[in-house]
XYZ file of C-alpha atoms in Angstrom:
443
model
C 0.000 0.000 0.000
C 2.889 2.066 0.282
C 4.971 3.760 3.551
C 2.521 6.413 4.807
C -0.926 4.094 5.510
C -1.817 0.865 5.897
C -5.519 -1.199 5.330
C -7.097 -3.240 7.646
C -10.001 -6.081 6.145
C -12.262 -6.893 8.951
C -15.252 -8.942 8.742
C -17.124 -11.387 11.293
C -18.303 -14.430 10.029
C -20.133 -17.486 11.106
C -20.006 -20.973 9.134
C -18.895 -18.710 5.609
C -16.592 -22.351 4.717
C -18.035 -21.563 0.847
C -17.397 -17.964 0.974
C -13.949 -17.195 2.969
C -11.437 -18.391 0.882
C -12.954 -15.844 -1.911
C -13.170 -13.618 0.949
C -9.767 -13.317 1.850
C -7.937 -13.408 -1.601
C -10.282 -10.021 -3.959
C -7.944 -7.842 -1.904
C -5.040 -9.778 -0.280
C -2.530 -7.648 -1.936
C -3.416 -4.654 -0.535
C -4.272 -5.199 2.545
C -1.869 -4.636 5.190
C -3.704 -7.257 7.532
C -6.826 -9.617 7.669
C -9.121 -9.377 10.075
C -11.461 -12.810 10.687
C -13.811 -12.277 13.993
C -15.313 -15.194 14.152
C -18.929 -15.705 16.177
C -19.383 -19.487 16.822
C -18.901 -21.374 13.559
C -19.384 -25.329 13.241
C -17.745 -25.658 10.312
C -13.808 -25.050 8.644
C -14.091 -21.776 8.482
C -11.714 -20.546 11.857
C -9.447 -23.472 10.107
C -9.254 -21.830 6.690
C -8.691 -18.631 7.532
C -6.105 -19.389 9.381
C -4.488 -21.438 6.374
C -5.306 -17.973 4.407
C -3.495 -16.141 6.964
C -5.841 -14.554 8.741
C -5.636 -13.187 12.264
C -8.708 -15.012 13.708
C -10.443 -13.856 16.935
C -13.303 -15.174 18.034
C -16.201 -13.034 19.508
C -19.235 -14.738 21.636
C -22.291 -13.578 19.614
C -24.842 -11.578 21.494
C -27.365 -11.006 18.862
C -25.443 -7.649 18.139
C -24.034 -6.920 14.651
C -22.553 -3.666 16.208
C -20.805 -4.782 18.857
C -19.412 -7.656 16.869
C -18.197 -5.270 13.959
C -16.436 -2.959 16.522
C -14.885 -6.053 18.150
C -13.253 -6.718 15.252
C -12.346 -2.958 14.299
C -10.581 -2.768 17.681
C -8.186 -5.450 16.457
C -6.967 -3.150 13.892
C -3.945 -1.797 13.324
C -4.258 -0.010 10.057
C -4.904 3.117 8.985
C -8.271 3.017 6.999
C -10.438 -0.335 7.788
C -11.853 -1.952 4.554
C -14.880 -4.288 6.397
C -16.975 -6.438 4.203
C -18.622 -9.562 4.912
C -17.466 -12.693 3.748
C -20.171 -13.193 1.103
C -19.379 -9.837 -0.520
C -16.168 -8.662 -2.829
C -14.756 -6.091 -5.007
C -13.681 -6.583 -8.507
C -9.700 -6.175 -8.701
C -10.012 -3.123 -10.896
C -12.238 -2.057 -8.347
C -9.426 -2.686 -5.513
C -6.767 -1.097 -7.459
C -9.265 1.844 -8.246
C -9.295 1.446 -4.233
C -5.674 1.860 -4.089
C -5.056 4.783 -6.038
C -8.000 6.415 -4.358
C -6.565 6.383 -0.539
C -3.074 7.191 -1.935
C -4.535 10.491 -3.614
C -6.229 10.988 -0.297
C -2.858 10.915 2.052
C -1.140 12.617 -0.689
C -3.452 15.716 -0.535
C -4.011 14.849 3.506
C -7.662 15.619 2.462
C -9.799 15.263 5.921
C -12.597 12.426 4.575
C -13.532 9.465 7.532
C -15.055 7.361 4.868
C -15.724 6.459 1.248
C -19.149 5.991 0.268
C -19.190 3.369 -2.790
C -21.894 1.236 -4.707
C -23.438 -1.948 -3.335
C -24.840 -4.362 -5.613
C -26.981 -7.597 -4.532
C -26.596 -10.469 -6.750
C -29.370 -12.778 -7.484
C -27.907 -17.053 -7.895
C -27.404 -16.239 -11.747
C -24.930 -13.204 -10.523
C -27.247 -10.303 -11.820
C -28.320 -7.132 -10.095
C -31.317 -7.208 -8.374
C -30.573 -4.274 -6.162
C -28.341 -1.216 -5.658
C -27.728 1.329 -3.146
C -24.890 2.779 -1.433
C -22.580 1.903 1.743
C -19.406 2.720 3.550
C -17.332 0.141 3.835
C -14.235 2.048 4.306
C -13.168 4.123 6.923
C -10.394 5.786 8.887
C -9.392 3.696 11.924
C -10.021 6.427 14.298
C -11.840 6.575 17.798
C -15.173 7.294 17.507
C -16.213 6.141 14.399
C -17.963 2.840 15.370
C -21.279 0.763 14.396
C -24.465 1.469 15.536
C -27.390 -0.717 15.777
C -27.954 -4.565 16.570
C -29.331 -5.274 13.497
C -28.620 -3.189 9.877
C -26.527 -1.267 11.738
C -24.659 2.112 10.308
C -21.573 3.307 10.543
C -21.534 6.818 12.709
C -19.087 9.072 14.424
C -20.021 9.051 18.026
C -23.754 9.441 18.153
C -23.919 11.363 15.050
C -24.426 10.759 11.564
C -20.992 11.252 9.073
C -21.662 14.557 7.691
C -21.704 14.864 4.053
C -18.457 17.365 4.414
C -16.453 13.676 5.832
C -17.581 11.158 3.427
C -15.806 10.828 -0.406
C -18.579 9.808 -2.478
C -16.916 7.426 -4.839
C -19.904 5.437 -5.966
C -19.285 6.395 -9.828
C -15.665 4.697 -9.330
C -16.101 1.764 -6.439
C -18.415 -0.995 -6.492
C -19.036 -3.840 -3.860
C -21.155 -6.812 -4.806
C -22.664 -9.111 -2.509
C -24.188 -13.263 -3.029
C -25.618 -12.938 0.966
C -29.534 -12.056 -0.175
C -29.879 -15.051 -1.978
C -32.431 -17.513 -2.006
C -29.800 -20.492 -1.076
C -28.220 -17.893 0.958
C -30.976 -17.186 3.538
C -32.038 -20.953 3.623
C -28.325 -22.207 4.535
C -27.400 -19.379 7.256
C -30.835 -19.208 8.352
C -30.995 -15.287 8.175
C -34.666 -14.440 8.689
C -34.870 -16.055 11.939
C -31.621 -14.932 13.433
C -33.064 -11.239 12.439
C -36.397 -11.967 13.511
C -34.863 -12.889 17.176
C -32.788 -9.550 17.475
C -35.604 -6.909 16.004
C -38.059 -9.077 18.340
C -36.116 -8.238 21.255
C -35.373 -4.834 20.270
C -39.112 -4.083 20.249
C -39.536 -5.580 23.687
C -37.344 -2.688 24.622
C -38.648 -0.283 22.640
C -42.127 -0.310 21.629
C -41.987 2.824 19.556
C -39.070 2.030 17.548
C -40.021 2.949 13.949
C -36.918 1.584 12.650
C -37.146 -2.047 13.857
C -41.104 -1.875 13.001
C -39.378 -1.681 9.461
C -37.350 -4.211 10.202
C -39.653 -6.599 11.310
C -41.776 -6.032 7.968
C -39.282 -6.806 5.992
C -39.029 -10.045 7.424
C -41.883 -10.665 6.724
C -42.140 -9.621 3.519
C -39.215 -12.144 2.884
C -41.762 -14.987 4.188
C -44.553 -13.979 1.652
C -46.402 -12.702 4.853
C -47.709 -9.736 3.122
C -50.822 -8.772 5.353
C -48.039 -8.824 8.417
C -45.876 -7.345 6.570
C -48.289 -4.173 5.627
C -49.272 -3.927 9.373
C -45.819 -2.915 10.555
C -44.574 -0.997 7.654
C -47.830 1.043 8.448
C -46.981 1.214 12.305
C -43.639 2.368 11.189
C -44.673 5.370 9.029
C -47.374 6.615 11.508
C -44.842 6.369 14.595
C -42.579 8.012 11.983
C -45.099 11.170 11.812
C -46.721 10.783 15.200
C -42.836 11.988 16.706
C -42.744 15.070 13.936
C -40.742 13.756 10.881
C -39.800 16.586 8.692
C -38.542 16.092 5.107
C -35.191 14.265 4.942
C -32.212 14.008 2.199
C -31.512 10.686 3.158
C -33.178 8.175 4.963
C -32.222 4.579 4.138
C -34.772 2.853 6.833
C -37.857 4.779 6.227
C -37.047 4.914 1.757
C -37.032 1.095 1.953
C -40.333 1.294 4.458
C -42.025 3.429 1.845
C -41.193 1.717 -1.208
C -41.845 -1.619 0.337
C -45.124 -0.460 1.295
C -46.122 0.951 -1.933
C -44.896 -2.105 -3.780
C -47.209 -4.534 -1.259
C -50.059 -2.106 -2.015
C -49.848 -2.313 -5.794
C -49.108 -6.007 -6.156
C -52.360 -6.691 -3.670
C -54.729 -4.426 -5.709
C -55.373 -1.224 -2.839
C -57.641 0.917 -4.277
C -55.573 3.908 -6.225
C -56.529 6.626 -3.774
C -54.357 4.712 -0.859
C -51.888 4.184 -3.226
C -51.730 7.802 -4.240
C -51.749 8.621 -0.622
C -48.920 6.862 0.471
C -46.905 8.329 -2.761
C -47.523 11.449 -1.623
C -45.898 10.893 2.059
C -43.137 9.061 0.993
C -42.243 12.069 -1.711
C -42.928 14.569 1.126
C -40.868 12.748 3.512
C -37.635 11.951 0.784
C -38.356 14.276 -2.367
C -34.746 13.085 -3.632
C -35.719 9.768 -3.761
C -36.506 8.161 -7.758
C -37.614 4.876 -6.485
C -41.230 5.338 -5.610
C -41.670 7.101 -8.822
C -40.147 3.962 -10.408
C -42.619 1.910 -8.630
C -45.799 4.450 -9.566
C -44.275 4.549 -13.670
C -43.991 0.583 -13.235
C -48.082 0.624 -11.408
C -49.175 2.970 -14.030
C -47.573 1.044 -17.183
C -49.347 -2.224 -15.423
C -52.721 -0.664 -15.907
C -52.214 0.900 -19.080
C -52.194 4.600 -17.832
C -49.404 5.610 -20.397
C -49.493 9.134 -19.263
C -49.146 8.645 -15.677
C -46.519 5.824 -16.775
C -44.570 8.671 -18.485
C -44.967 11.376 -15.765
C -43.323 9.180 -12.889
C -41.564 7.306 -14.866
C -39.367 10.978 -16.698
C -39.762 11.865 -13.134
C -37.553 8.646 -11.655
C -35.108 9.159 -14.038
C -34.525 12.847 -13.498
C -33.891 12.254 -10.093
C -31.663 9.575 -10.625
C -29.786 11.725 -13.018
C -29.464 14.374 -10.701
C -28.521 12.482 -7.646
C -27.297 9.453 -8.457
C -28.221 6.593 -5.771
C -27.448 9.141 -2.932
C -30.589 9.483 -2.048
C -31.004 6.023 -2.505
C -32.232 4.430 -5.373
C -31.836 0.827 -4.297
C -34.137 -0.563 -7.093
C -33.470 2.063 -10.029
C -29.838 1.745 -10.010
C -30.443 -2.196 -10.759
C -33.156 -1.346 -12.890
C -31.898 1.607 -15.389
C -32.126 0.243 -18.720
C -35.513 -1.183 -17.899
C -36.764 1.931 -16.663
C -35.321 3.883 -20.090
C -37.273 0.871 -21.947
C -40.755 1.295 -20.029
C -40.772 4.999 -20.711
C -40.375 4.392 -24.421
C -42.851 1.908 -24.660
C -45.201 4.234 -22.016
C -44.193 7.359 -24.347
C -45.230 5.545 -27.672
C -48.507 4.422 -26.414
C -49.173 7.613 -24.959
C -48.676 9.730 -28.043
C -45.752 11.720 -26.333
C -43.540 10.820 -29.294
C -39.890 13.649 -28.353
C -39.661 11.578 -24.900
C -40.096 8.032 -26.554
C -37.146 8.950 -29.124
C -35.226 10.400 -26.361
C -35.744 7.236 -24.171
C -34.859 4.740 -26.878
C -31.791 7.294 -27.780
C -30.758 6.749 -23.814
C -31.098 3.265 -24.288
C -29.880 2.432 -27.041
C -27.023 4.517 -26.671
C -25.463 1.817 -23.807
C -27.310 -1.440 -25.521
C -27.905 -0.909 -29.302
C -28.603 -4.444 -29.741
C -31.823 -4.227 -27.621
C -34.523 -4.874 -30.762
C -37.743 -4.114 -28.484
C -36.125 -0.653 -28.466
C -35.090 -0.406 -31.686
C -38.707 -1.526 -32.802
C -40.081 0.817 -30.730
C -37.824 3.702 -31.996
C -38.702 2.845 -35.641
C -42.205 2.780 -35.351
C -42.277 6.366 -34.170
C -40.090 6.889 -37.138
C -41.617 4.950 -39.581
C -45.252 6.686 -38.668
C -44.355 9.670 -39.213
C -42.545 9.071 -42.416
C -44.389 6.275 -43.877
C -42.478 4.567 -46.438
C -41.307 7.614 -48.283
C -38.029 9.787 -47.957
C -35.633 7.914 -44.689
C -32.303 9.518 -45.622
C -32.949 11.495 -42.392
C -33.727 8.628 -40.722
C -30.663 6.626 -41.735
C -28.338 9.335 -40.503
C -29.826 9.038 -37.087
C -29.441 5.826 -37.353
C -25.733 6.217 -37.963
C -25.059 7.521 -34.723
C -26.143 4.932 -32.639
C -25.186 2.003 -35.011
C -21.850 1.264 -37.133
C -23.267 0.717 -40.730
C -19.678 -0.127 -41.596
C -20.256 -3.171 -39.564
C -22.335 -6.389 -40.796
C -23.858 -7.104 -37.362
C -25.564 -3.757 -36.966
C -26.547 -3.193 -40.484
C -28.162 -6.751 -40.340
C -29.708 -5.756 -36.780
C -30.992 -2.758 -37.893
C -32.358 -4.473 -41.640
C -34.133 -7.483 -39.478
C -35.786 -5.025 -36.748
C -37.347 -2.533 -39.931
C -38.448 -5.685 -41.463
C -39.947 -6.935 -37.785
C -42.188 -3.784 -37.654
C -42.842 -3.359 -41.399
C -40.740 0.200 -42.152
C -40.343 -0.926 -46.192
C -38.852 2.269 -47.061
C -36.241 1.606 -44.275
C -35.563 -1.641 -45.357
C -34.972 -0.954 -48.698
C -32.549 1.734 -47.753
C -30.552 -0.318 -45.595
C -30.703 -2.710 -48.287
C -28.535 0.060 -50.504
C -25.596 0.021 -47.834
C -24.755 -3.726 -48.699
C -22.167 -4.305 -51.359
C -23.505 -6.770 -54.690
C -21.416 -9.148 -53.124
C -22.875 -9.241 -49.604
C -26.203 -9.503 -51.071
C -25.508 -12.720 -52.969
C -23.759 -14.267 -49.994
C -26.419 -13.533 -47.921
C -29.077 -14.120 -50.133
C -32.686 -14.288 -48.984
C -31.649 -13.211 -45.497
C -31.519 -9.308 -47.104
């Protein structure tokens, strides 16, 4: 890492036997030491993290996330503490990225406590089912601990980080992380050992809004959806019972919301509930783009294109704006979909400029997406019928190489798809006499 600063890894794990040898080799090589607390495993995992080279402690659990996380933080000796969990890992450009970010950091002696980065949850097939944000790594200075026995959050003192200390580096720095899987939750048995803590957190405190959250969502994760509704509504009306003002950023009380909202759509509530809860959570977090994604994604269901267009332009202007800062869990794994359900929403809906510009966004990152494409030419091929497309094949020409076989091929076999025959016959004209024999009936 270099002679001014070293990196700690911590992590606690319990039986992670499939996960820890992954665990302790993404980002061996910069890592000054390896941290393993371990909380009562059964199986090899103490034994091969020692083979890895670990320093192993060993930590008896008290149904306390927290307290185990600072356990092992207090065994560091580094400068900056890099703590994932054993069933989560960064990419190596991602670690070198890492690298050359902390060096530029003691170079300039710039006064940030912690990186903020992405966090990505992987579904068994390794694609994105979720995204949000995190800080995983932090000075190794007094005072900025874990709070919280369950989902708990990394704060100086008693106090949130404040914007001024964190590096947002979620454009650069990605984490990704297997632990919300299916196979996942059946094998450590998650639910239950969450279900225990918030339980006896509630015991304590009755009118903990946050753990009312909690427990929903544990619910929710056992298809328990009238249970499930109960608490996330005792959550949002302790939530504005005690005052709540509009905030920036509030991870708990987003996820309540959108959860909510999502339960209410999927289980037919009448529209005017549904409208009524979109209107406190937007009140509550106006910088958040999910629960317009989820209103755009209700709306498109029922075949309201316009109020399919209206939340859905509005999710993606304030992901644009903000990024998943504010938090975006569901939009940031969902992007090109959204882009793809507003030009679909836009077409149907007669707003032609935002379906072009939505299959231009789109396209732009996946040209080879024909359900765009189609989409995009039948706007096109409307309003120009089969007559002059020189225009039209010059727009074209900036999204797709016509120098290239595959995309003047993609581009022939979508305008035959959706019937544009002046289109085809001009895409025809960029094939040479010789193309068209080899390829014969295909063009």
């Amino acid at each position: 890492m270099g002679r001014d600063f070293r990196v700690s890894q911590c992590m606690i794990v319990k039986n992670e036997e499939e996960n820890i040898e992954r665990a302790l080799s993404w980002g061996r090589n910069m890592m000054w030491e390896q941290i393993v607390v371990d909380t009562g495993s059964t199986d090899r995992t103490v034994e091969l993290a020692e083979k890895l080279g670990a320093k192993v402690y060993h930590f008896s659990w008290i149904d306390d996330f927290a307290a185990a996380k600072n356990y092992a933080c207090g065994q560091a000796t580094g400068d900056w503490i890099i703590f994932l969990d054993a069933d989560e890992y960064m990419t190596a450009g991602d670690v070198e990225k890492t690298r050359s970010l902390l060096t530029e950091i003691e170079k300039e002696g710039a006064g940030y406590l912690a990186i903020l980065t992405n966090l990505f949850n992987l579904d068994e097939a390794g694609k994105i089912t979720e995204g949000g944000n995190q800080m995983r790594i932090f000075r190794n200075r007094r005072g900025i601990c874990y709070m919280g026995a369950i989902h708990e959050r990394l704060m100086k003192g008693e106090k949130e980080l404040d914007t001024s200390e964190l590096l947002d580096a979620s454009e650069e720095l990605s984490i990704y992380h297997t632990g919300y899987t299916k196979h996942a939750f059946e094998t450590t048995r998650k639910v239950e050992l969450y279900k225990r803590i918030i339980l006896k957190e509630l015991e304590e405190d009755p009118g903990n809004s946050e753990m009312m959250g909690n427990l929903a969502d544990v619910y929710k994760s056992e298809g328990r959806h009238d249970l499930a509704m109960e608490w996330y509504e005792k959550s949002i009306c302790t939530l504005f019972a005690e005052g709540a003002e509009p905030q920036l950023q509030d991870q708990r009380m987003s996820w309540t919301f959108f959860s909510l909202l999502q339960i209410s759509c999927v289980t037919g509530a009448p529209e005017s509930r549904i409208m009524e809860l979109y209107g406190q959570a937007t009140w509550y977090l106006p910088r958040e783009c999910d629960f317009d994604y989820m209103m755009g994604c209700y709306f498109l269901e029922k075949k309201d294109w316009e109020g399919a267009v209206h939340h859905l332009e509005r999710a993606l202007t304030l992901f644009e704006k903000w990024g998943n800062l504010y938090f975006g869990r569901i939009l940031t794994a969902d992007l090109m979909k959204a882009r793809e359900y507003l030009a679909i929403a836009g077409y149907n809906a007669g707003q032609k400029e935002k379906c072009v510009n939505a299959c231009v966004s789109y396209l732009r990152e996946n040209r080879f997406s024909m359900g765009v494409l189609k989409v995009l030419l039948m706007v096109f091929g409307a309003e120009a019928g089969n007559g002059e497309t020189g225009d039209i094949l010059d727009f074209l020409g900036k999204l797709y190489d016509f120098a290239a076989l595959k995309d003047r091929l993609f581009v022939l076999r979508s305008a035959k798809e959706v019937g544009y025959l002046g289109l085809v016959e001009a895409v025809r004209g960029l094939f040479s006499a010789e193309e068209l024999e080899a390829l014969g009936g295909y063009v």
